[in-house]
């Protein structure tokens, strides 16, 4: 690894100057540097070696920042955190619609496509999950942008940031879009070594070591990966000035009003936020920290202030991870002061039980580096992620229909908000979910659904009002075809007779 002995302190940019307070920190840093050098030396091909060396240097810089922060035991001064001011959060309904769509020619769309959907029992790229009318997340995104390009006669390219977990999968999937009115570019985000918690040394022993020893370091890696892959320069050379970033499982589409607002306000960075509900207590939030705007993630909150953070009183909004970035500003920041994003320490266990840590960053944390950066408080309809099978049920249901790849709320729905759905552990994995619903129930008039235990749904089931279904341990409930449940609590061991529970 081309890290000179003095390179630990070589990046002395302002606040990121590393002051090693303790001898142990220096020792650990040197040990890590030696291990990383050995990893780099396991690569034979010169070009691959150079790219891998660059990646390990980025990781090493993150690691030394982690050591310095650990030595200084820096914590947020909680009493300096305030709710953002009115000028820091702009309500969406105050934005004006653009007069024409010319600004779209300066836009590119990036989807963070590195996730595997393991929490839902998936093994491949999460964006390949079928969510609506036999279409996947990626299908819907392509449909949205293609519709935009053809109707507005513009050329908005789609950029997919993959991880080593999803790259091959993604390349295979996008072949089917070859004839669409859309240019698709893919690039790989960084691959960093997991660290043993005990020794703070890297898990892998060679550059091609098993996948389980590596991790993609969160969506905050977006900026580094854009720069090192050459995609940032390529976009600027094509005359693109703005980038709209969102997660692959969030189907909020390009919004021209936000783009126009960004141009008019000369804002270099905009984060879409939305009102917090009880379901969003873990979402990061924008705060005013000593007069500047910051992203505050749950992982950064001291344990004694967790309840305060989760409350809707002080922190009324949360980050949707829909982000708009000025590309020239990003290049300026990357080349001048660099981005020091707050480090999120993600503890995990290997299959053999060994404790490891992953050092990650969040894309929204870059907000503090840009001129005129602020939040736009958008309607909930722009934030429709699928993090669980409960979310999936909602999106697959008759609450939503599709228009050109966009999810649109069914006009027959009488209420503005969507129903609250809580499916138990039996529905946690996608295979179980698919097996337990012969067909997705009609829920247009549903307020709340809770299902726990071994429950199966037949075809053409209708759920209205509040429905709670609890199958006790060792028991099973089958909801028969054509059944209508309105404001019902069902529990026990029921093989329901259709007529008996046809409750209107």
CSV table of C-alpha atoms in Angstrom, one decimal:
chain,number,residue,atom,x,y,z
A,1,UNK,CA,0.0,0.0,0.0
A,2,UNK,CA,1.5,3.3,-1.0
A,3,UNK,CA,0.9,4.8,2.4
A,4,UNK,CA,4.1,6.4,3.6
A,5,UNK,CA,4.8,6.4,7.4
A,6,UNK,CA,3.8,10.0,7.6
A,7,UNK,CA,0.6,9.6,5.6
A,8,UNK,CA,-1.3,9.1,8.8
A,9,UNK,CA,-1.1,12.8,9.2
A,10,UNK,CA,-0.8,13.7,5.6
A,11,UNK,CA,-4.4,14.9,5.2
A,12,UNK,CA,-4.4,18.0,7.4
A,13,UNK,CA,-7.5,19.5,6.0
A,14,UNK,CA,-9.0,21.8,8.6
A,15,UNK,CA,-11.0,19.9,11.1
A,16,UNK,CA,-9.9,16.5,9.7
A,17,UNK,CA,-6.4,17.0,11.0
A,18,UNK,CA,-5.7,13.9,13.1
A,19,UNK,CA,-4.3,14.5,16.5
A,20,UNK,CA,-3.4,11.1,18.1
A,21,UNK,CA,-4.0,11.6,21.7
A,22,UNK,CA,-2.9,8.2,22.9
A,23,UNK,CA,0.0,6.0,22.1
A,24,UNK,CA,-2.3,3.0,21.5
A,25,UNK,CA,-4.1,4.9,18.8
A,26,UNK,CA,-0.8,5.3,16.9
A,27,UNK,CA,0.1,1.7,17.4
A,28,UNK,CA,-3.3,0.5,16.1
A,29,UNK,CA,-3.0,2.8,13.1
A,30,UNK,CA,0.4,1.4,12.2
A,31,UNK,CA,-0.8,-2.2,12.6
A,32,UNK,CA,-3.7,-1.5,10.3
A,33,UNK,CA,-1.5,0.3,7.8
A,34,UNK,CA,0.8,-2.8,7.6
A,35,UNK,CA,-2.1,-5.2,7.2
A,36,UNK,CA,-3.6,-3.1,4.4
A,37,UNK,CA,-0.2,-2.9,2.7
A,38,UNK,CA,-0.1,-6.7,2.7
A,39,UNK,CA,-3.6,-6.9,1.3
A,40,UNK,CA,-2.6,-4.5,-1.6
A,41,UNK,CA,0.4,-6.7,-2.3
A,42,UNK,CA,-1.8,-9.7,-2.9
A,43,UNK,CA,-3.0,-8.1,-6.1
A,44,UNK,CA,-0.9,-9.0,-9.2
A,45,UNK,CA,-2.5,-7.0,-12.0
A,46,UNK,CA,-1.0,-3.4,-11.9
A,47,UNK,CA,-4.3,-1.6,-12.9
A,48,UNK,CA,-6.4,-3.6,-10.4
A,49,UNK,CA,-3.7,-3.0,-7.8
A,50,UNK,CA,-3.8,0.7,-8.3
A,51,UNK,CA,-7.6,0.9,-7.9
A,52,UNK,CA,-7.5,-1.4,-4.9
A,53,UNK,CA,-4.8,0.7,-3.3
A,54,UNK,CA,-6.9,3.9,-3.8
A,55,UNK,CA,-9.8,2.1,-2.1
A,56,UNK,CA,-7.7,1.0,0.8
A,57,UNK,CA,-6.3,4.5,1.3
A,58,UNK,CA,-9.9,5.8,1.5
A,59,UNK,CA,-10.7,3.1,4.0
A,60,UNK,CA,-7.5,3.9,6.0
A,61,UNK,CA,-8.5,7.6,6.2
A,62,UNK,CA,-11.9,6.6,7.6
A,63,UNK,CA,-10.3,4.2,10.0
A,64,UNK,CA,-7.8,6.9,11.3
A,65,UNK,CA,-10.7,9.3,11.8
A,66,UNK,CA,-12.5,6.6,13.8
A,67,UNK,CA,-9.4,6.1,16.0
A,68,UNK,CA,-9.0,9.8,16.6
A,69,UNK,CA,-12.7,10.2,17.5
A,70,UNK,CA,-12.5,7.2,19.8
A,71,UNK,CA,-9.4,8.6,21.6
A,72,UNK,CA,-11.0,12.0,22.0
A,73,UNK,CA,-14.4,10.5,23.0
A,74,UNK,CA,-16.2,13.3,21.2
A,75,UNK,CA,-19.9,13.3,21.7
A,76,UNK,CA,-22.5,15.7,20.4
A,77,UNK,CA,-23.3,18.5,22.8
A,78,UNK,CA,-27.0,17.7,23.1
A,79,UNK,CA,-28.0,21.1,24.5
A,80,UNK,CA,-26.7,22.7,21.3
A,81,UNK,CA,-29.0,20.7,19.1
A,82,UNK,CA,-32.1,22.6,18.0
A,83,UNK,CA,-35.0,22.0,15.7
A,84,UNK,CA,-34.1,23.5,12.3
A,85,UNK,CA,-35.2,27.1,11.6
A,86,UNK,CA,-37.9,28.1,9.1
A,87,UNK,CA,-35.3,29.1,6.6
A,88,UNK,CA,-33.7,25.6,6.8
A,89,UNK,CA,-36.8,23.7,5.9
A,90,UNK,CA,-39.0,24.9,3.0
A,91,UNK,CA,-42.6,23.5,2.7
A,92,UNK,CA,-43.2,21.7,-0.6
A,93,UNK,CA,-46.5,23.4,-1.2
A,94,UNK,CA,-44.7,26.8,-1.4
A,95,UNK,CA,-42.7,25.7,-4.5
A,96,UNK,CA,-43.9,26.9,-7.8
A,97,UNK,CA,-44.2,24.7,-10.9
A,98,UNK,CA,-41.5,25.4,-13.6
A,99,UNK,CA,-42.6,27.1,-16.8
A,100,UNK,CA,-40.9,24.6,-19.0
A,101,UNK,CA,-38.9,21.4,-18.7
A,102,UNK,CA,-35.6,22.7,-20.0
A,103,UNK,CA,-33.9,22.2,-16.6
A,104,UNK,CA,-34.3,18.4,-17.0
A,105,UNK,CA,-31.6,18.3,-19.6
A,106,UNK,CA,-29.2,19.3,-16.8
A,107,UNK,CA,-30.3,16.4,-14.6
A,108,UNK,CA,-29.2,12.8,-14.0
A,109,UNK,CA,-30.8,10.3,-11.6
A,110,UNK,CA,-28.9,8.0,-9.4
A,111,UNK,CA,-30.3,5.0,-7.6
A,112,UNK,CA,-28.4,3.5,-4.7
A,113,UNK,CA,-28.6,-0.1,-5.8
A,114,UNK,CA,-26.2,-1.9,-3.4
A,115,UNK,CA,-28.7,-3.5,-1.0
A,116,UNK,CA,-29.5,-7.2,-0.9
A,117,UNK,CA,-32.8,-7.2,1.0
A,118,UNK,CA,-31.5,-9.8,3.4
A,119,UNK,CA,-33.9,-8.5,6.1
A,120,UNK,CA,-36.7,-9.7,3.9
A,121,UNK,CA,-35.0,-13.1,3.2
A,122,UNK,CA,-33.7,-12.1,-0.3
A,123,UNK,CA,-30.4,-13.3,-1.7
A,124,UNK,CA,-30.1,-11.1,-4.8
A,125,UNK,CA,-30.3,-7.3,-5.4
A,126,UNK,CA,-33.3,-5.8,-3.6
A,127,UNK,CA,-34.2,-3.8,-6.7
A,128,UNK,CA,-35.1,-7.1,-8.5
A,129,UNK,CA,-38.0,-7.7,-6.1
A,130,UNK,CA,-41.4,-7.7,-7.9
A,131,UNK,CA,-43.5,-5.0,-6.2
A,132,UNK,CA,-46.5,-4.3,-8.4
A,133,UNK,CA,-48.1,-5.8,-11.5
A,134,UNK,CA,-45.2,-8.2,-12.0
A,135,UNK,CA,-42.7,-5.2,-12.2
A,136,UNK,CA,-39.6,-4.9,-10.1
A,137,UNK,CA,-38.3,-1.7,-8.4
A,138,UNK,CA,-35.8,-1.3,-11.3
A,139,UNK,CA,-38.5,-1.9,-13.9
A,140,UNK,CA,-40.6,0.9,-12.3
A,141,UNK,CA,-37.6,3.3,-12.1
A,142,UNK,CA,-36.8,2.7,-15.8
A,143,UNK,CA,-40.5,3.2,-16.7
A,144,UNK,CA,-40.6,6.5,-14.8
A,145,UNK,CA,-37.5,8.0,-16.4
A,146,UNK,CA,-38.3,6.7,-19.9
A,147,UNK,CA,-41.7,8.3,-19.7
A,148,UNK,CA,-40.0,11.6,-18.6
A,149,UNK,CA,-37.6,11.5,-21.5
A,150,UNK,CA,-40.2,10.7,-24.1
A,151,UNK,CA,-42.9,13.1,-23.0
A,152,UNK,CA,-40.6,16.0,-22.2
A,153,UNK,CA,-38.2,15.3,-25.0
A,154,UNK,CA,-35.2,15.3,-22.7
A,155,UNK,CA,-32.2,13.1,-22.0
A,156,UNK,CA,-32.1,12.2,-18.3
A,157,UNK,CA,-29.7,9.3,-17.7
A,158,UNK,CA,-30.1,6.7,-15.0
A,159,UNK,CA,-27.0,5.9,-12.9
A,160,UNK,CA,-27.0,2.8,-10.7
A,161,UNK,CA,-24.5,2.6,-7.8
A,162,UNK,CA,-24.1,-1.1,-7.1
A,163,UNK,CA,-22.0,-2.9,-4.5
A,164,UNK,CA,-19.9,-6.0,-4.9
A,165,UNK,CA,-23.0,-7.9,-3.7
A,166,UNK,CA,-25.3,-6.7,-6.4
A,167,UNK,CA,-23.0,-5.7,-9.4
A,168,UNK,CA,-23.2,-8.9,-11.4
A,169,UNK,CA,-26.9,-9.3,-10.7
A,170,UNK,CA,-27.6,-5.7,-11.9
A,171,UNK,CA,-25.5,-6.0,-15.1
A,172,UNK,CA,-27.5,-9.1,-16.0
A,173,UNK,CA,-30.9,-7.4,-15.3
A,174,UNK,CA,-30.3,-4.2,-17.2
A,175,UNK,CA,-29.6,-6.1,-20.5
A,176,UNK,CA,-33.4,-6.2,-20.9
A,177,UNK,CA,-33.6,-2.4,-21.0
A,178,UNK,CA,-31.3,-2.2,-24.1
A,179,UNK,CA,-34.0,-0.9,-26.4
A,180,UNK,CA,-35.6,1.7,-24.0
A,181,UNK,CA,-35.3,5.5,-24.4
A,182,UNK,CA,-32.8,5.6,-21.6
A,183,UNK,CA,-29.1,5.5,-21.0
A,184,UNK,CA,-28.0,3.5,-18.0
A,185,UNK,CA,-24.6,3.7,-16.4
A,186,UNK,CA,-23.5,1.4,-13.6
A,187,UNK,CA,-20.6,1.8,-11.2
A,188,UNK,CA,-19.5,0.0,-8.1
A,189,UNK,CA,-19.3,1.5,-4.7
A,190,UNK,CA,-16.3,0.8,-2.5
A,191,UNK,CA,-15.5,-2.5,-0.9
A,192,UNK,CA,-14.0,-2.1,2.6
A,193,UNK,CA,-12.6,-4.7,4.9
A,194,UNK,CA,-14.6,-5.6,8.0
A,195,UNK,CA,-12.6,-5.1,11.2
A,196,UNK,CA,-12.3,-7.5,14.2
A,197,UNK,CA,-13.7,-5.7,17.2
A,198,UNK,CA,-11.2,-7.2,19.5
A,199,UNK,CA,-8.0,-6.4,17.6
A,200,UNK,CA,-9.2,-3.7,15.2
A,201,UNK,CA,-7.4,-5.5,12.4
A,202,UNK,CA,-9.0,-6.3,9.0
A,203,UNK,CA,-10.8,-9.6,8.6
A,204,UNK,CA,-9.7,-10.5,5.0
A,205,UNK,CA,-6.1,-11.8,4.4
A,206,UNK,CA,-6.1,-11.2,0.7
A,207,UNK,CA,-7.8,-8.9,-1.8
A,208,UNK,CA,-9.8,-11.8,-3.2
A,209,UNK,CA,-10.8,-13.2,0.2
A,210,UNK,CA,-14.3,-14.4,0.8
A,211,UNK,CA,-17.2,-11.9,0.4
A,212,UNK,CA,-18.2,-12.3,4.0
A,213,UNK,CA,-15.0,-10.4,5.1
A,214,UNK,CA,-15.9,-7.3,3.2
A,215,UNK,CA,-18.8,-4.7,3.3
A,216,UNK,CA,-20.1,-1.8,1.2
A,217,UNK,CA,-19.7,1.2,3.5
A,218,UNK,CA,-23.2,2.7,3.4
A,219,UNK,CA,-24.6,5.3,1.0
A,220,UNK,CA,-22.3,8.0,2.2
A,221,UNK,CA,-19.7,6.3,0.1
A,222,UNK,CA,-21.6,7.6,-2.9
A,223,UNK,CA,-19.4,10.7,-3.3
A,224,UNK,CA,-16.0,8.9,-3.1
A,225,UNK,CA,-17.3,6.2,-5.5
A,226,UNK,CA,-18.7,8.9,-8.0
A,227,UNK,CA,-15.3,10.6,-8.0
A,228,UNK,CA,-13.0,7.5,-8.2
A,229,UNK,CA,-15.1,5.8,-10.9
A,230,UNK,CA,-14.9,8.8,-13.2
A,231,UNK,CA,-18.7,9.0,-13.3
A,232,UNK,CA,-18.7,12.5,-11.7
A,233,UNK,CA,-16.4,13.9,-14.4
A,234,UNK,CA,-18.3,12.1,-17.1
A,235,UNK,CA,-21.6,13.7,-16.0
A,236,UNK,CA,-20.1,17.2,-15.8
A,237,UNK,CA,-18.5,16.7,-19.3
A,238,UNK,CA,-22.0,15.8,-20.6
A,239,UNK,CA,-23.4,19.1,-19.3
A,240,UNK,CA,-25.2,17.6,-16.4
A,241,UNK,CA,-25.4,20.0,-13.4
A,242,UNK,CA,-27.7,18.3,-10.9
A,243,UNK,CA,-28.1,14.8,-9.5
A,244,UNK,CA,-31.2,13.4,-7.9
A,245,UNK,CA,-30.3,10.5,-5.6
A,246,UNK,CA,-32.6,8.0,-3.9
A,247,UNK,CA,-32.7,4.4,-2.6
A,248,UNK,CA,-33.6,1.8,-5.2
A,249,UNK,CA,-36.6,0.7,-3.0
A,250,UNK,CA,-38.1,4.2,-2.8
A,251,UNK,CA,-40.4,4.9,-5.8
A,252,UNK,CA,-40.6,8.7,-5.5
A,253,UNK,CA,-40.0,10.0,-9.0
A,254,UNK,CA,-38.2,13.1,-10.4
A,255,UNK,CA,-40.0,16.2,-9.2
A,256,UNK,CA,-39.5,19.2,-11.5
A,257,UNK,CA,-40.7,21.7,-8.8
A,258,UNK,CA,-37.9,20.7,-6.4
A,259,UNK,CA,-35.3,20.9,-9.3
A,260,UNK,CA,-36.5,24.4,-10.3
A,261,UNK,CA,-36.5,25.5,-6.6
A,262,UNK,CA,-32.9,24.3,-6.3
A,263,UNK,CA,-31.9,26.3,-9.3
A,264,UNK,CA,-33.8,29.4,-8.3
A,265,UNK,CA,-32.5,29.3,-4.7
A,266,UNK,CA,-28.9,28.5,-5.9
A,267,UNK,CA,-28.8,25.7,-3.3
A,268,UNK,CA,-26.0,23.3,-3.7
A,269,UNK,CA,-27.7,20.5,-1.8
A,270,UNK,CA,-31.3,19.7,-1.0
A,271,UNK,CA,-32.6,16.9,1.3
A,272,UNK,CA,-36.2,15.9,1.0
A,273,UNK,CA,-37.7,15.4,4.5
A,274,UNK,CA,-41.2,14.4,5.5
A,275,UNK,CA,-43.3,14.6,8.7
A,276,UNK,CA,-42.4,11.9,11.2
A,277,UNK,CA,-44.9,9.3,12.4
A,278,UNK,CA,-44.5,6.6,15.0
A,279,UNK,CA,-43.2,4.3,12.3
A,280,UNK,CA,-40.2,6.6,11.6
A,281,UNK,CA,-38.7,7.0,15.0
A,282,UNK,CA,-35.3,5.6,13.8
A,283,UNK,CA,-35.0,7.9,10.7
A,284,UNK,CA,-32.2,10.5,10.7
A,285,UNK,CA,-33.4,14.1,11.1
A,286,UNK,CA,-32.1,17.5,10.1
A,287,UNK,CA,-31.1,19.7,13.0
A,288,UNK,CA,-29.6,23.1,13.7
A,289,UNK,CA,-26.2,22.5,15.3
A,290,UNK,CA,-24.5,25.7,16.4
A,291,UNK,CA,-26.2,27.6,13.6
A,292,UNK,CA,-25.4,25.2,10.8
A,293,UNK,CA,-27.6,22.5,9.3
A,294,UNK,CA,-26.7,18.9,10.1
A,295,UNK,CA,-28.0,15.4,9.7
A,296,UNK,CA,-28.5,13.6,13.0
A,297,UNK,CA,-28.7,9.8,12.8
A,298,UNK,CA,-30.0,7.6,15.6
A,299,UNK,CA,-26.6,5.9,15.9
A,300,UNK,CA,-25.0,9.2,16.9
A,301,UNK,CA,-27.5,9.9,19.7
A,302,UNK,CA,-26.3,9.2,23.3
A,303,UNK,CA,-28.4,6.6,24.9
A,304,UNK,CA,-29.8,8.9,27.6
A,305,UNK,CA,-31.3,11.1,24.8
A,306,UNK,CA,-32.8,8.4,22.7
A,307,UNK,CA,-36.3,9.0,23.8
A,308,UNK,CA,-35.9,12.7,23.1
A,309,UNK,CA,-34.7,11.9,19.6
A,310,UNK,CA,-37.6,9.5,18.9
A,311,UNK,CA,-40.2,12.0,20.1
A,312,UNK,CA,-42.2,13.9,17.4
A,313,UNK,CA,-42.2,17.1,19.6
A,314,UNK,CA,-38.6,18.2,19.1
A,315,UNK,CA,-37.8,16.4,15.9
A,316,UNK,CA,-40.9,16.6,13.6
A,317,UNK,CA,-39.3,15.5,10.3
A,318,UNK,CA,-37.0,12.8,9.1
A,319,UNK,CA,-34.7,12.3,6.1
A,320,UNK,CA,-36.2,10.3,3.2
A,321,UNK,CA,-32.7,9.9,1.6
A,322,UNK,CA,-34.0,11.6,-1.5
A,323,UNK,CA,-31.1,14.1,-2.1
A,324,UNK,CA,-30.5,16.7,-4.8
A,325,UNK,CA,-26.8,17.6,-5.4
A,326,UNK,CA,-25.1,20.3,-7.5
A,327,UNK,CA,-22.4,18.3,-9.4
A,328,UNK,CA,-19.9,21.1,-9.8
A,329,UNK,CA,-20.2,22.0,-6.2
A,330,UNK,CA,-19.6,18.3,-5.3
A,331,UNK,CA,-16.5,18.3,-7.4
A,332,UNK,CA,-15.3,21.5,-5.7
A,333,UNK,CA,-15.9,20.2,-2.2
A,334,UNK,CA,-14.3,16.8,-3.0
A,335,UNK,CA,-11.1,18.4,-4.5
A,336,UNK,CA,-10.7,21.2,-1.9
A,337,UNK,CA,-11.7,20.3,1.7
A,338,UNK,CA,-13.1,16.8,1.1
A,339,UNK,CA,-16.1,15.3,2.8
A,340,UNK,CA,-15.7,14.3,6.4
A,341,UNK,CA,-19.0,12.6,7.1
A,342,UNK,CA,-20.0,11.5,10.6
A,343,UNK,CA,-18.9,7.9,11.1
A,344,UNK,CA,-21.6,5.4,11.9
A,345,UNK,CA,-20.2,2.3,13.8
A,346,UNK,CA,-22.2,-0.8,12.8
A,347,UNK,CA,-21.5,-3.8,15.0
A,348,UNK,CA,-22.1,-7.2,13.6
A,349,UNK,CA,-21.2,-10.9,14.2
A,350,UNK,CA,-19.6,-13.2,11.7
A,351,UNK,CA,-21.2,-16.6,11.1
A,352,UNK,CA,-18.8,-18.1,13.6
A,353,UNK,CA,-19.9,-15.6,16.3
A,354,UNK,CA,-16.8,-13.4,16.1
A,355,UNK,CA,-17.6,-9.7,16.8
A,356,UNK,CA,-16.7,-7.3,14.0
A,357,UNK,CA,-17.4,-3.7,13.2
A,358,UNK,CA,-18.2,-1.9,10.0
A,359,UNK,CA,-17.4,1.8,9.6
A,360,UNK,CA,-20.1,3.5,7.5
A,361,UNK,CA,-21.3,6.9,6.5
A,362,UNK,CA,-24.7,8.4,5.5
A,363,UNK,CA,-25.1,10.4,2.2
A,364,UNK,CA,-27.3,13.0,3.9
A,365,UNK,CA,-24.5,13.9,6.3
A,366,UNK,CA,-22.8,15.9,3.5
A,367,UNK,CA,-25.5,18.6,4.0
A,368,UNK,CA,-23.1,20.6,6.2
A,369,UNK,CA,-20.5,21.0,3.4
A,370,UNK,CA,-22.6,22.8,0.8
A,371,UNK,CA,-23.7,26.4,0.3
A,372,UNK,CA,-27.4,27.1,0.7
A,373,UNK,CA,-28.1,23.5,1.7
A,374,UNK,CA,-31.6,23.0,3.2
A,375,UNK,CA,-34.5,20.6,3.5
A,376,UNK,CA,-37.7,20.5,1.6
A,377,UNK,CA,-40.6,19.1,3.5
A,378,UNK,CA,-42.4,16.8,1.0
A,379,UNK,CA,-45.7,15.0,1.1
A,380,UNK,CA,-45.5,11.4,2.3
A,381,UNK,CA,-46.3,10.2,-1.2
A,382,UNK,CA,-42.7,10.9,-2.2
A,383,UNK,CA,-41.4,8.5,0.4
A,384,UNK,CA,-42.6,4.9,-0.3
A,385,UNK,CA,-39.8,2.6,0.7
A,386,UNK,CA,-40.1,-1.1,1.1
A,387,UNK,CA,-38.1,-2.1,4.2
A,388,UNK,CA,-40.3,-5.0,5.2
A,389,UNK,CA,-43.1,-7.3,4.0
A,390,UNK,CA,-45.6,-5.0,5.8
A,391,UNK,CA,-44.5,-2.2,3.4
A,392,UNK,CA,-44.7,-4.6,0.5
A,393,UNK,CA,-48.3,-5.6,1.3
A,394,UNK,CA,-49.3,-1.9,1.2
A,395,UNK,CA,-47.6,-1.2,-2.1
A,396,UNK,CA,-49.0,-4.4,-3.8
A,397,UNK,CA,-52.5,-3.6,-2.6
A,398,UNK,CA,-55.4,-1.7,-4.2
A,399,UNK,CA,-54.4,1.4,-2.2
A,400,UNK,CA,-52.0,2.2,-5.1
A,401,UNK,CA,-52.2,2.0,-8.8
A,402,UNK,CA,-49.4,2.5,-11.4
A,403,UNK,CA,-49.1,5.4,-13.8
A,404,UNK,CA,-45.9,5.4,-15.9
A,405,UNK,CA,-44.0,3.6,-13.2
A,406,UNK,CA,-45.2,5.9,-10.5
A,407,UNK,CA,-47.4,4.8,-7.5
A,408,UNK,CA,-50.6,6.8,-7.3
A,409,UNK,CA,-53.0,6.6,-4.4
A,410,UNK,CA,-56.4,5.1,-5.4
A,411,UNK,CA,-58.9,8.0,-5.6
A,412,UNK,CA,-61.5,5.7,-3.9
A,413,UNK,CA,-59.4,5.9,-0.7
A,414,UNK,CA,-61.4,8.2,1.6
A,415,UNK,CA,-58.5,9.0,3.9
A,416,UNK,CA,-55.3,10.9,3.2
A,417,UNK,CA,-53.0,8.7,5.2
A,418,UNK,CA,-52.3,5.0,4.3
A,419,UNK,CA,-53.3,2.2,6.7
A,420,UNK,CA,-50.9,1.0,9.4
A,421,UNK,CA,-49.8,-2.6,8.7
A,422,UNK,CA,-48.0,-4.8,11.1
A,423,UNK,CA,-47.2,-8.4,10.0
A,424,UNK,CA,-45.6,-10.7,12.5
A,425,UNK,CA,-42.5,-12.9,12.2
A,426,UNK,CA,-44.3,-15.5,10.1
A,427,UNK,CA,-44.5,-13.0,7.3
A,428,UNK,CA,-40.9,-11.6,7.7
A,429,UNK,CA,-39.3,-13.4,4.7
A,430,UNK,CA,-40.5,-12.9,1.2
A,431,UNK,CA,-41.0,-16.6,0.6
A,432,UNK,CA,-43.4,-16.9,3.6
A,433,UNK,CA,-45.2,-13.7,2.6
A,434,UNK,CA,-45.9,-15.1,-0.9
A,435,UNK,CA,-47.1,-18.4,0.5
A,436,UNK,CA,-49.4,-16.9,3.1
A,437,UNK,CA,-51.4,-14.6,0.7
A,438,UNK,CA,-53.1,-16.6,-2.1
A,439,UNK,CA,-53.9,-13.1,-3.4
A,440,UNK,CA,-53.3,-9.6,-1.8
A,441,UNK,CA,-56.5,-8.6,0.1
A,442,UNK,CA,-58.5,-5.6,-0.8
A,443,UNK,CA,-57.7,-2.9,1.8
A,444,UNK,CA,-59.0,0.3,0.3
A,445,UNK,CA,-61.1,0.9,3.5
A,446,UNK,CA,-58.5,-0.4,6.0
A,447,UNK,CA,-57.2,1.7,8.9
A,448,UNK,CA,-55.1,-0.8,10.8
A,449,UNK,CA,-54.0,-4.4,10.3
A,450,UNK,CA,-52.1,-6.5,12.8
A,451,UNK,CA,-51.3,-10.2,12.0
A,452,UNK,CA,-49.3,-12.5,14.3
A,453,UNK,CA,-48.8,-16.2,14.2
A,454,UNK,CA,-49.5,-18.9,11.6
A,455,UNK,CA,-52.1,-17.1,9.4
A,456,UNK,CA,-53.1,-17.8,5.8
A,457,UNK,CA,-55.2,-15.6,3.5
A,458,UNK,CA,-57.4,-16.9,0.8
A,459,UNK,CA,-58.4,-15.1,-2.5
A,460,UNK,CA,-60.6,-12.0,-2.7
A,461,UNK,CA,-60.4,-11.2,1.1
A,462,UNK,CA,-61.6,-7.7,2.0
A,463,UNK,CA,-60.3,-6.0,5.2
A,464,UNK,CA,-61.9,-2.8,6.6
A,465,UNK,CA,-61.5,-0.6,9.6
A,466,UNK,CA,-59.3,-2.2,12.3
A,467,UNK,CA,-58.5,-5.9,11.9
A,468,UNK,CA,-56.4,-7.8,14.3
A,469,UNK,CA,-55.7,-11.5,13.7
A,470,UNK,CA,-53.7,-13.5,16.3
A,471,UNK,CA,-53.0,-17.2,15.9
A,472,UNK,CA,-51.7,-18.5,19.2
A,473,UNK,CA,-48.6,-20.7,19.5
A,474,UNK,CA,-49.1,-24.0,17.8
A,475,UNK,CA,-52.4,-22.9,16.2
A,476,UNK,CA,-53.3,-21.8,12.7
A,477,UNK,CA,-55.9,-19.4,11.2
A,478,UNK,CA,-57.1,-19.7,7.6
A,479,UNK,CA,-59.1,-16.7,6.3
A,480,UNK,CA,-61.3,-18.3,3.6
A,481,UNK,CA,-61.8,-17.0,0.0
A,482,UNK,CA,-64.2,-14.1,-0.4
A,483,UNK,CA,-64.2,-13.3,3.3
A,484,UNK,CA,-65.0,-9.7,4.5
A,485,UNK,CA,-63.6,-8.6,7.9
A,486,UNK,CA,-64.6,-5.3,9.3
A,487,UNK,CA,-63.4,-4.1,12.7
A,488,UNK,CA,-62.7,-7.7,13.9
A,489,UNK,CA,-60.4,-9.2,16.4
A,490,UNK,CA,-59.8,-12.9,15.6
A,491,UNK,CA,-57.7,-15.2,17.8
A,492,UNK,CA,-57.3,-18.8,18.6
A,493,UNK,CA,-57.3,-21.7,16.2
A,494,UNK,CA,-59.8,-21.0,13.5
A,495,UNK,CA,-60.6,-22.6,10.3
A,496,UNK,CA,-63.2,-20.0,9.5
A,497,UNK,CA,-66.6,-20.8,8.0
A,498,UNK,CA,-67.2,-18.1,5.4
A,499,UNK,CA,-70.8,-17.3,6.2
A,500,UNK,CA,-70.2,-17.0,9.9
A,501,UNK,CA,-67.6,-14.3,9.5
A,502,UNK,CA,-69.0,-12.5,6.5
A,503,UNK,CA,-69.4,-9.4,8.6
A,504,UNK,CA,-70.5,-6.2,6.8
